Amino acid sequence: MNHSVLGFFPYADRLLGAAARLKQAGYRNITIFSPIPIVHEVDHVLGEKKNPIKFFTFFGSLTGFFFGTTLAFGTAALYILPRFGKPVWSVTPTVVIAYETTILLGVFATLVSFLFFARLPYYKKRVYDIKIGVDRFGLLVRAEEEKLRYVEEVLKEAGAEEVKRIYED
């Protein structure tokens, strides 16, 4: 069972102050909800996370290139069509097929890795409150039961209007 604390803040600067304080205290599972985009401020406070999707895109594209090249050369080798002194393995159709399979498998790897890292589809109930989407900022911190009291104190000291404990299954 996961234990969480959700604090509602009227202003973004108070929210970011509480998030910075909790991060300095060693909490790593911090989620920020906002009705407006504050991406750069959040990255400054919590640190920018590494995005591994680019590696999947690269290796998917590389796989697609080698697959397309092998497909074109293999097909030409299996079904030899002699054409008046022209080479059996022509470069032009091979480049086109390799280009298309590079893009196809690169996009497919990107899509699959995005869905994996975004944890989609997600069938469990997510923590959300309608106030966050209207005019409040939310700070969700997941921690062990014994550490939740400190999190509640930090959120209240930082200016949270409301602090709720959430028990997830």
JSON list of C-alpha atoms in Angstrom, two decimals:
[
{"chain": "A", "resi": 1, "resn": "MET", "atom": "CA", "xyz": [0.00, 0.00, 0.00]},
{"chain": "A", "resi": 2, "resn": "ASN", "atom": "CA", "xyz": [1.42, 3.36, -1.01]},
{"chain": "A", "resi": 3, "resn": "HIS", "atom": "CA", "xyz": [1.16, 6.33, 1.31]},
{"chain": "A", "resi": 4, "resn": "SER", "atom": "CA", "xyz": [1.06, 9.85, -0.07]},
{"chain": "A", "resi": 5, "resn": "VAL", "atom": "CA", "xyz": [0.51, 13.41, 1.03]},
{"chain": "A", "resi": 6, "resn": "LEU", "atom": "CA", "xyz": [-1.12, 15.94, -1.29]},
{"chain": "A", "resi": 7, "resn": "GLY", "atom": "CA", "xyz": [-0.78, 19.63, -0.51]},
{"chain": "A", "resi": 8, "resn": "PHE", "atom": "CA", "xyz": [-2.72, 22.43, -2.21]},
{"chain": "A", "resi": 9, "resn": "PHE", "atom": "CA", "xyz": [-0.96, 25.75, -2.76]},
{"chain": "A", "resi": 10, "resn": "PRO", "atom": "CA", "xyz": [-2.40, 29.06, -4.00]},
{"chain": "A", "resi": 11, "resn": "TYR", "atom": "CA", "xyz": [0.90, 30.25, -5.52]},
{"chain": "A", "resi": 12, "resn": "ALA", "atom": "CA", "xyz": [3.62, 28.51, -7.51]},
{"chain": "A", "resi": 13, "resn": "ASP", "atom": "CA", "xyz": [6.53, 30.03, -5.57]},
{"chain": "A", "resi": 14, "resn": "ARG", "atom": "CA", "xyz": [5.31, 28.51, -2.31]},
{"chain": "A", "resi": 15, "resn": "LEU", "atom": "CA", "xyz": [4.88, 25.16, -4.02]},
{"chain": "A", "resi": 16, "resn": "LEU", "atom": "CA", "xyz": [8.38, 25.28, -5.48]},
{"chain": "A", "resi": 17, "resn": "GLY", "atom": "CA", "xyz": [9.83, 26.26, -2.11]},
{"chain": "A", "resi": 18, "resn": "ALA", "atom": "CA", "xyz": [8.19, 23.26, -0.46]},
{"chain": "A", "resi": 19, "resn": "ALA", "atom": "CA", "xyz": [9.38, 20.97, -3.26]},
{"chain": "A", "resi": 20, "resn": "ALA", "atom": "CA", "xyz": [12.96, 22.24, -2.93]},
{"chain": "A", "resi": 21, "resn": "ARG", "atom": "CA", "xyz": [12.91, 21.74, 0.82]},
{"chain": "A", "resi": 22, "resn": "LEU", "atom": "CA", "xyz": [11.58, 18.19, 0.51]},
{"chain": "A", "resi": 23, "resn": "LYS", "atom": "CA", "xyz": [14.14, 17.35, -2.16]},
{"chain": "A", "resi": 24, "resn": "GLN", "atom": "CA", "xyz": [16.94, 18.61, 0.10]},
{"chain": "A", "resi": 25, "resn": "ALA", "atom": "CA", "xyz": [15.53, 16.42, 2.87]},
{"chain": "A", "resi": 26, "resn": "GLY", "atom": "CA", "xyz": [16.00, 13.37, 0.65]},
{"chain": "A", "resi": 27, "resn": "TYR", "atom": "CA", "xyz": [12.54, 12.74, -0.79]},
{"chain": "A", "resi": 28, "resn": "ARG", "atom": "CA", "xyz": [12.73, 11.58, -4.41]},
{"chain": "A", "resi": 29, "resn": "ASN", "atom": "CA", "xyz": [9.14, 10.64, -5.29]},
{"chain": "A", "resi": 30, "resn": "ILE", "atom": "CA", "xyz": [7.73, 14.16, -5.71]},
{"chain": "A", "resi": 31, "resn": "THR", "atom": "CA", "xyz": [5.02, 15.02, -8.24]},
{"chain": "A", "resi": 32, "resn": "ILE", "atom": "CA", "xyz": [3.88, 18.56, -9.04]},
{"chain": "A", "resi": 33, "resn": "PHE", "atom": "CA", "xyz": [0.45, 19.37, -10.47]},
{"chain": "A", "resi": 34, "resn": "SER", "atom": "CA", "xyz": [-0.19, 22.77, -11.99]},
{"chain": "A", "resi": 35, "resn": "PRO", "atom": "CA", "xyz": [-3.02, 24.52, -13.86]},
{"chain": "A", "resi": 36, "resn": "ILE", "atom": "CA", "xyz": [-0.43, 26.47, -15.87]},
{"chain": "A", "resi": 37, "resn": "PRO", "atom": "CA", "xyz": [2.89, 25.42, -17.44]},
{"chain": "A", "resi": 38, "resn": "ILE", "atom": "CA", "xyz": [5.80, 25.90, -15.01]},
{"chain": "A", "resi": 39, "resn": "VAL", "atom": "CA", "xyz": [8.19, 23.37, -16.56]},
{"chain": "A", "resi": 40, "resn": "HIS", "atom": "CA", "xyz": [11.37, 25.44, -16.33]},
{"chain": "A", "resi": 41, "resn": "GLU", "atom": "CA", "xyz": [10.81, 26.33, -12.69]},
{"chain": "A", "resi": 42, "resn": "VAL", "atom": "CA", "xyz": [10.12, 22.70, -11.81]},
{"chain": "A", "resi": 43, "resn": "ASP", "atom": "CA", "xyz": [13.25, 21.56, -13.67]},
{"chain": "A", "resi": 44, "resn": "HIS", "atom": "CA", "xyz": [15.27, 24.15, -11.77]},
{"chain": "A", "resi": 45, "resn": "VAL", "atom": "CA", "xyz": [13.97, 22.94, -8.39]},
{"chain": "A", "resi": 46, "resn": "LEU", "atom": "CA", "xyz": [13.72, 19.18, -8.90]},
{"chain": "A", "resi": 47, "resn": "GLY", "atom": "CA", "xyz": [16.39, 18.82, -11.55]},
{"chain": "A", "resi": 48, "resn": "GLU", "atom": "CA", "xyz": [15.94, 17.86, -15.15]},
{"chain": "A", "resi": 49, "resn": "LYS", "atom": "CA", "xyz": [15.34, 14.16, -15.60]},
{"chain": "A", "resi": 50, "resn": "LYS", "atom": "CA", "xyz": [17.24, 12.17, -18.19]},
{"chain": "A", "resi": 51, "resn": "ASN", "atom": "CA", "xyz": [15.13, 11.03, -21.12]},
{"chain": "A", "resi": 52, "resn": "PRO", "atom": "CA", "xyz": [16.05, 7.52, -22.31]},
{"chain": "A", "resi": 53, "resn": "ILE", "atom": "CA", "xyz": [13.65, 7.57, -25.29]},
{"chain": "A", "resi": 54, "resn": "LYS", "atom": "CA", "xyz": [16.33, 8.96, -27.61]},
{"chain": "A", "resi": 55, "resn": "PHE", "atom": "CA", "xyz": [18.41, 5.80, -27.19]},
{"chain": "A", "resi": 56, "resn": "PHE", "atom": "CA", "xyz": [15.46, 3.61, -28.17]},
{"chain": "A", "resi": 57, "resn": "THR", "atom": "CA", "xyz": [14.89, 5.83, -31.21]},
{"chain": "A", "resi": 58, "resn": "PHE", "atom": "CA", "xyz": [18.53, 5.53, -32.22]},
{"chain": "A", "resi": 59, "resn": "PHE", "atom": "CA", "xyz": [18.71, 1.75, -31.87]},
{"chain": "A", "resi": 60, "resn": "GLY", "atom": "CA", "xyz": [15.31, 1.32, -33.54]},
{"chain": "A", "resi": 61, "resn": "SER", "atom": "CA", "xyz": [16.51, 3.40, -36.49]},
{"chain": "A", "resi": 62, "resn": "LEU", "atom": "CA", "xyz": [19.79, 1.50, -36.66]},
{"chain": "A", "resi": 63, "resn": "THR", "atom": "CA", "xyz": [17.89, -1.80, -36.64]},
{"chain": "A", "resi": 64, "resn": "GLY", "atom": "CA", "xyz": [15.60, -0.48, -39.37]},
{"chain": "A", "resi": 65, "resn": "PHE", "atom": "CA", "xyz": [18.54, 0.54, -41.53]},
{"chain": "A", "resi": 66, "resn": "PHE", "atom": "CA", "xyz": [20.21, -2.86, -41.29]},
{"chain": "A", "resi": 67, "resn": "PHE", "atom": "CA", "xyz": [16.90, -4.65, -41.78]},
{"chain": "A", "resi": 68, "resn": "GLY", "atom": "CA", "xyz": [16.11, -2.63, -44.92]},
{"chain": "A", "resi": 69, "resn": "THR", "atom": "CA", "xyz": [19.57, -3.12, -46.36]},
{"chain": "A", "resi": 70, "resn": "THR", "atom": "CA", "xyz": [19.48, -6.85, -45.65]},
{"chain": "A", "resi": 71, "resn": "LEU", "atom": "CA", "xyz": [15.98, -7.09, -47.12]},
{"chain": "A", "resi": 72, "resn": "ALA", "atom": "CA", "xyz": [16.97, -5.34, -50.35]},
{"chain": "A", "resi": 73, "resn": "PHE", "atom": "CA", "xyz": [20.24, -7.21, -50.84]},
{"chain": "A", "resi": 74, "resn": "GLY", "atom": "CA", "xyz": [18.73, -10.53, -49.76]},
{"chain": "A", "resi": 75, "resn": "THR", "atom": "CA", "xyz": [15.81, -10.18, -52.14]},
{"chain": "A", "resi": 76, "resn": "ALA", "atom": "CA", "xyz": [18.16, -9.28, -54.98]},
{"chain": "A", "resi": 77, "resn": "ALA", "atom": "CA", "xyz": [20.32, -12.32, -54.19]},
{"chain": "A", "resi": 78, "resn": "LEU", "atom": "CA", "xyz": [17.39, -14.74, -53.93]},
{"chain": "A", "resi": 79, "resn": "TYR", "atom": "CA", "xyz": [15.58, -13.56, -57.03]},
{"chain": "A", "resi": 80, "resn": "ILE", "atom": "CA", "xyz": [18.30, -12.67, -59.50]},
{"chain": "A", "resi": 81, "resn": "LEU", "atom": "CA", "xyz": [16.97, -10.76, -62.49]},
{"chain": "A", "resi": 82, "resn": "PRO", "atom": "CA", "xyz": [19.73, -10.28, -65.07]},
{"chain": "A", "resi": 83, "resn": "ARG", "atom": "CA", "xyz": [19.25, -6.95, -66.84]},
{"chain": "A", "resi": 84, "resn": "PHE", "atom": "CA", "xyz": [21.64, -6.37, -69.75]},
{"chain": "A", "resi": 85, "resn": "GLY", "atom": "CA", "xyz": [24.86, -5.92, -67.82]},
{"chain": "A", "resi": 86, "resn": "LYS", "atom": "CA", "xyz": [23.40, -3.91, -64.91]},
{"chain": "A", "resi": 87, "resn": "PRO", "atom": "CA", "xyz": [24.52, -4.98, -61.43]},
{"chain": "A", "resi": 88, "resn": "VAL", "atom": "CA", "xyz": [22.41, -7.48, -59.48]},
{"chain": "A", "resi": 89, "resn": "TRP", "atom": "CA", "xyz": [22.74, -5.38, -56.35]},
{"chain": "A", "resi": 90, "resn": "SER", "atom": "CA", "xyz": [21.74, -1.87, -57.26]},
{"chain": "A", "resi": 91, "resn": "VAL", "atom": "CA", "xyz": [22.38, 0.91, -54.75]},
{"chain": "A", "resi": 92, "resn": "THR", "atom": "CA", "xyz": [19.42, 3.18, -55.53]},
{"chain": "A", "resi": 93, "resn": "PRO", "atom": "CA", "xyz": [16.55, 0.85, -54.54]},
{"chain": "A", "resi": 94, "resn": "THR", "atom": "CA", "xyz": [18.55, -0.34, -51.55]},
{"chain": "A", "resi": 95, "resn": "VAL", "atom": "CA", "xyz": [18.95, 3.23, -50.27]},
{"chain": "A", "resi": 96, "resn": "VAL", "atom": "CA", "xyz": [15.22, 3.89, -50.64]},
{"chain": "A", "resi": 97, "resn": "ILE", "atom": "CA", "xyz": [14.20, 0.71, -48.82]},
{"chain": "A", "resi": 98, "resn": "ALA", "atom": "CA", "xyz": [16.82, 1.25, -46.08]},
{"chain": "A", "resi": 99, "resn": "TYR", "atom": "CA", "xyz": [15.64, 4.86, -45.63]},
{"chain": "A", "resi": 100, "resn": "GLU", "atom": "CA", "xyz": [12.00, 3.84, -45.30]},
{"chain": "A", "resi": 101, "resn": "THR", "atom": "CA", "xyz": [12.67, 1.02, -42.83]},
{"chain": "A", "resi": 102, "resn": "THR", "atom": "CA", "xyz": [14.97, 3.29, -40.82]},
{"chain": "A", "resi": 103, "resn": "ILE", "atom": "CA", "xyz": [12.16, 5.78, -40.34]},
{"chain": "A", "resi": 104, "resn": "LEU", "atom": "CA", "xyz": [9.52, 3.09, -39.79]},
{"chain": "A", "resi": 105, "resn": "LEU", "atom": "CA", "xyz": [11.37, 1.21, -37.05]},
{"chain": "A", "resi": 106, "resn": "GLY", "atom": "CA", "xyz": [12.71, 4.43, -35.49]},
{"chain": "A", "resi": 107, "resn": "VAL", "atom": "CA", "xyz": [9.20, 5.84, -35.12]},
{"chain": "A", "resi": 108, "resn": "PHE", "atom": "CA", "xyz": [7.87, 2.52, -33.88]},
{"chain": "A", "resi": 109, "resn": "ALA", "atom": "CA", "xyz": [10.62, 2.25, -31.24]},
{"chain": "A", "resi": 110, "resn": "THR", "atom": "CA", "xyz": [9.95, 5.84, -30.16]},
{"chain": "A", "resi": 111, "resn": "LEU", "atom": "CA", "xyz": [6.23, 5.21, -29.78]},
{"chain": "A", "resi": 112, "resn": "VAL", "atom": "CA", "xyz": [6.65, 1.97, -27.83]},
{"chain": "A", "resi": 113, "resn": "SER", "atom": "CA", "xyz": [9.30, 3.45, -25.52]},
{"chain": "A", "resi": 114, "resn": "PHE", "atom": "CA", "xyz": [7.16, 6.56, -24.92]},
{"chain": "A", "resi": 115, "resn": "LEU", "atom": "CA", "xyz": [4.19, 4.42, -23.92]},
{"chain": "A", "resi": 116, "resn": "PHE", "atom": "CA", "xyz": [6.43, 2.31, -21.67]},
{"chain": "A", "resi": 117, "resn": "PHE", "atom": "CA", "xyz": [8.07, 5.24, -19.86]},
{"chain": "A", "resi": 118, "resn": "ALA", "atom": "CA", "xyz": [4.79, 7.15, -19.57]},
{"chain": "A", "resi": 119, "resn": "ARG", "atom": "CA", "xyz": [3.32, 4.01, -17.99]},
{"chain": "A", "resi": 120, "resn": "LEU", "atom": "CA", "xyz": [0.45, 3.96, -20.46]},
{"chain": "A", "resi": 121, "resn": "PRO", "atom": "CA", "xyz": [-2.11, 2.52, -20.44]},
{"chain": "A", "resi": 122, "resn": "TYR", "atom": "CA", "xyz": [-2.58, 2.98, -16.70]},
{"chain": "A", "resi": 123, "resn": "TYR", "atom": "CA", "xyz": [-5.50, 1.03, -15.30]},
{"chain": "A", "resi": 124, "resn": "LYS", "atom": "CA", "xyz": [-5.28, 2.00, -11.64]},
{"chain": "A", "resi": 125, "resn": "LYS", "atom": "CA", "xyz": [-6.95, 5.04, -10.17]},
{"chain": "A", "resi": 126, "resn": "ARG", "atom": "CA", "xyz": [-4.66, 8.07, -10.21]},
{"chain": "A", "resi": 127, "resn": "VAL", "atom": "CA", "xyz": [-4.33, 10.69, -7.52]},
{"chain": "A", "resi": 128, "resn": "TYR", "atom": "CA", "xyz": [-5.98, 13.90, -8.66]},
{"chain": "A", "resi": 129, "resn": "ASP", "atom": "CA", "xyz": [-8.25, 16.60, -7.29]},
{"chain": "A", "resi": 130, "resn": "ILE", "atom": "CA", "xyz": [-10.40, 18.94, -9.37]},
{"chain": "A", "resi": 131, "resn": "LYS", "atom": "CA", "xyz": [-9.03, 22.01, -7.54]},
{"chain": "A", "resi": 132, "resn": "ILE", "atom": "CA", "xyz": [-5.63, 21.43, -9.13]},
{"chain": "A", "resi": 133, "resn": "GLY", "atom": "CA", "xyz": [-7.02, 21.88, -12.62]},
{"chain": "A", "resi": 134, "resn": "VAL", "atom": "CA", "xyz": [-8.82, 25.13, -11.75]},
{"chain": "A", "resi": 135, "resn": "ASP", "atom": "CA", "xyz": [-6.85, 27.47, -9.52]},
{"chain": "A", "resi": 136, "resn": "ARG", "atom": "CA", "xyz": [-4.55, 25.56, -7.18]},
{"chain": "A", "resi": 137, "resn": "PHE", "atom": "CA", "xyz": [-1.12, 23.99, -7.41]},
{"chain": "A", "resi": 138, "resn": "GLY", "atom": "CA", "xyz": [-0.63, 20.49, -6.02]},
{"chain": "A", "resi": 139, "resn": "LEU", "atom": "CA", "xyz": [2.40, 18.79, -4.52]},
{"chain": "A", "resi": 140, "resn": "LEU", "atom": "CA", "xyz": [2.20, 15.03, -4.11]},
{"chain": "A", "resi": 141, "resn": "VAL", "atom": "CA", "xyz": [4.88, 13.26, -2.08]},
{"chain": "A", "resi": 142, "resn": "ARG", "atom": "CA", "xyz": [5.01, 9.48, -1.72]},
{"chain": "A", "resi": 143, "resn": "ALA", "atom": "CA", "xyz": [6.85, 8.18, 1.33]},
{"chain": "A", "resi": 144, "resn": "GLU", "atom": "CA", "xyz": [6.74, 5.61, 4.10]},
{"chain": "A", "resi": 145, "resn": "GLU", "atom": "CA", "xyz": [4.08, 5.95, 6.77]},
{"chain": "A", "resi": 146, "resn": "GLU", "atom": "CA", "xyz": [6.49, 7.15, 9.46]},
{"chain": "A", "resi": 147, "resn": "LYS", "atom": "CA", "xyz": [7.87, 9.96, 7.26]},
{"chain": "A", "resi": 148, "resn": "LEU", "atom": "CA", "xyz": [4.50, 11.45, 6.31]},
{"chain": "A", "resi": 149, "resn": "ARG", "atom": "CA", "xyz": [4.24, 13.61, 9.44]},
{"chain": "A", "resi": 150, "resn": "TYR", "atom": "CA", "xyz": [7.40, 15.54, 8.45]},
{"chain": "A", "resi": 151, "resn": "VAL", "atom": "CA", "xyz": [6.08, 16.00, 4.91]},
{"chain": "A", "resi": 152, "resn": "GLU", "atom": "CA", "xyz": [2.80, 17.41, 6.26]},
{"chain": "A", "resi": 153, "resn": "GLU", "atom": "CA", "xyz": [4.69, 19.85, 8.49]},
{"chain": "A", "resi": 154, "resn": "VAL", "atom": "CA", "xyz": [6.86, 21.05, 5.60]},
{"chain": "A", "resi": 155, "resn": "LEU", "atom": "CA", "xyz": [3.83, 21.58, 3.37]},
{"chain": "A", "resi": 156, "resn": "LYS", "atom": "CA", "xyz": [1.96, 23.54, 6.04]},
{"chain": "A", "resi": 157, "resn": "GLU", "atom": "CA", "xyz": [5.01, 25.68, 6.85]},
{"chain": "A", "resi": 158, "resn": "ALA", "atom": "CA", "xyz": [5.48, 26.45, 3.15]},
{"chain": "A", "resi": 159, "resn": "GLY", "atom": "CA", "xyz": [1.95, 27.82, 2.89]},
{"chain": "A", "resi": 160, "resn": "ALA", "atom": "CA", "xyz": [-0.26, 24.95, 1.84]},
{"chain": "A", "resi": 161, "resn": "GLU", "atom": "CA", "xyz": [-3.95, 25.78, 2.22]},
{"chain": "A", "resi": 162, "resn": "GLU", "atom": "CA", "xyz": [-4.94, 22.15, 2.59]},
{"chain": "A", "resi": 163, "resn": "VAL", "atom": "CA", "xyz": [-2.98, 18.94, 3.20]},
{"chain": "A", "resi": 164, "resn": "LYS", "atom": "CA", "xyz": [-4.54, 15.52, 2.62]},
{"chain": "A", "resi": 165, "resn": "ARG", "atom": "CA", "xyz": [-3.23, 12.03, 3.25]},
{"chain": "A", "resi": 166, "resn": "ILE", "atom": "CA", "xyz": [-3.93, 9.60, 0.47]},
{"chain": "A", "resi": 167, "resn": "TYR", "atom": "CA", "xyz": [-3.80, 5.84, 0.78]},
{"chain": "A", "resi": 168, "resn": "GLU", "atom": "CA", "xyz": [-3.46, 4.04, -2.55]},
{"chain": "A", "resi": 169, "resn": "ASP", "atom": "CA", "xyz": [-3.93, 0.36, -3.23]}
]
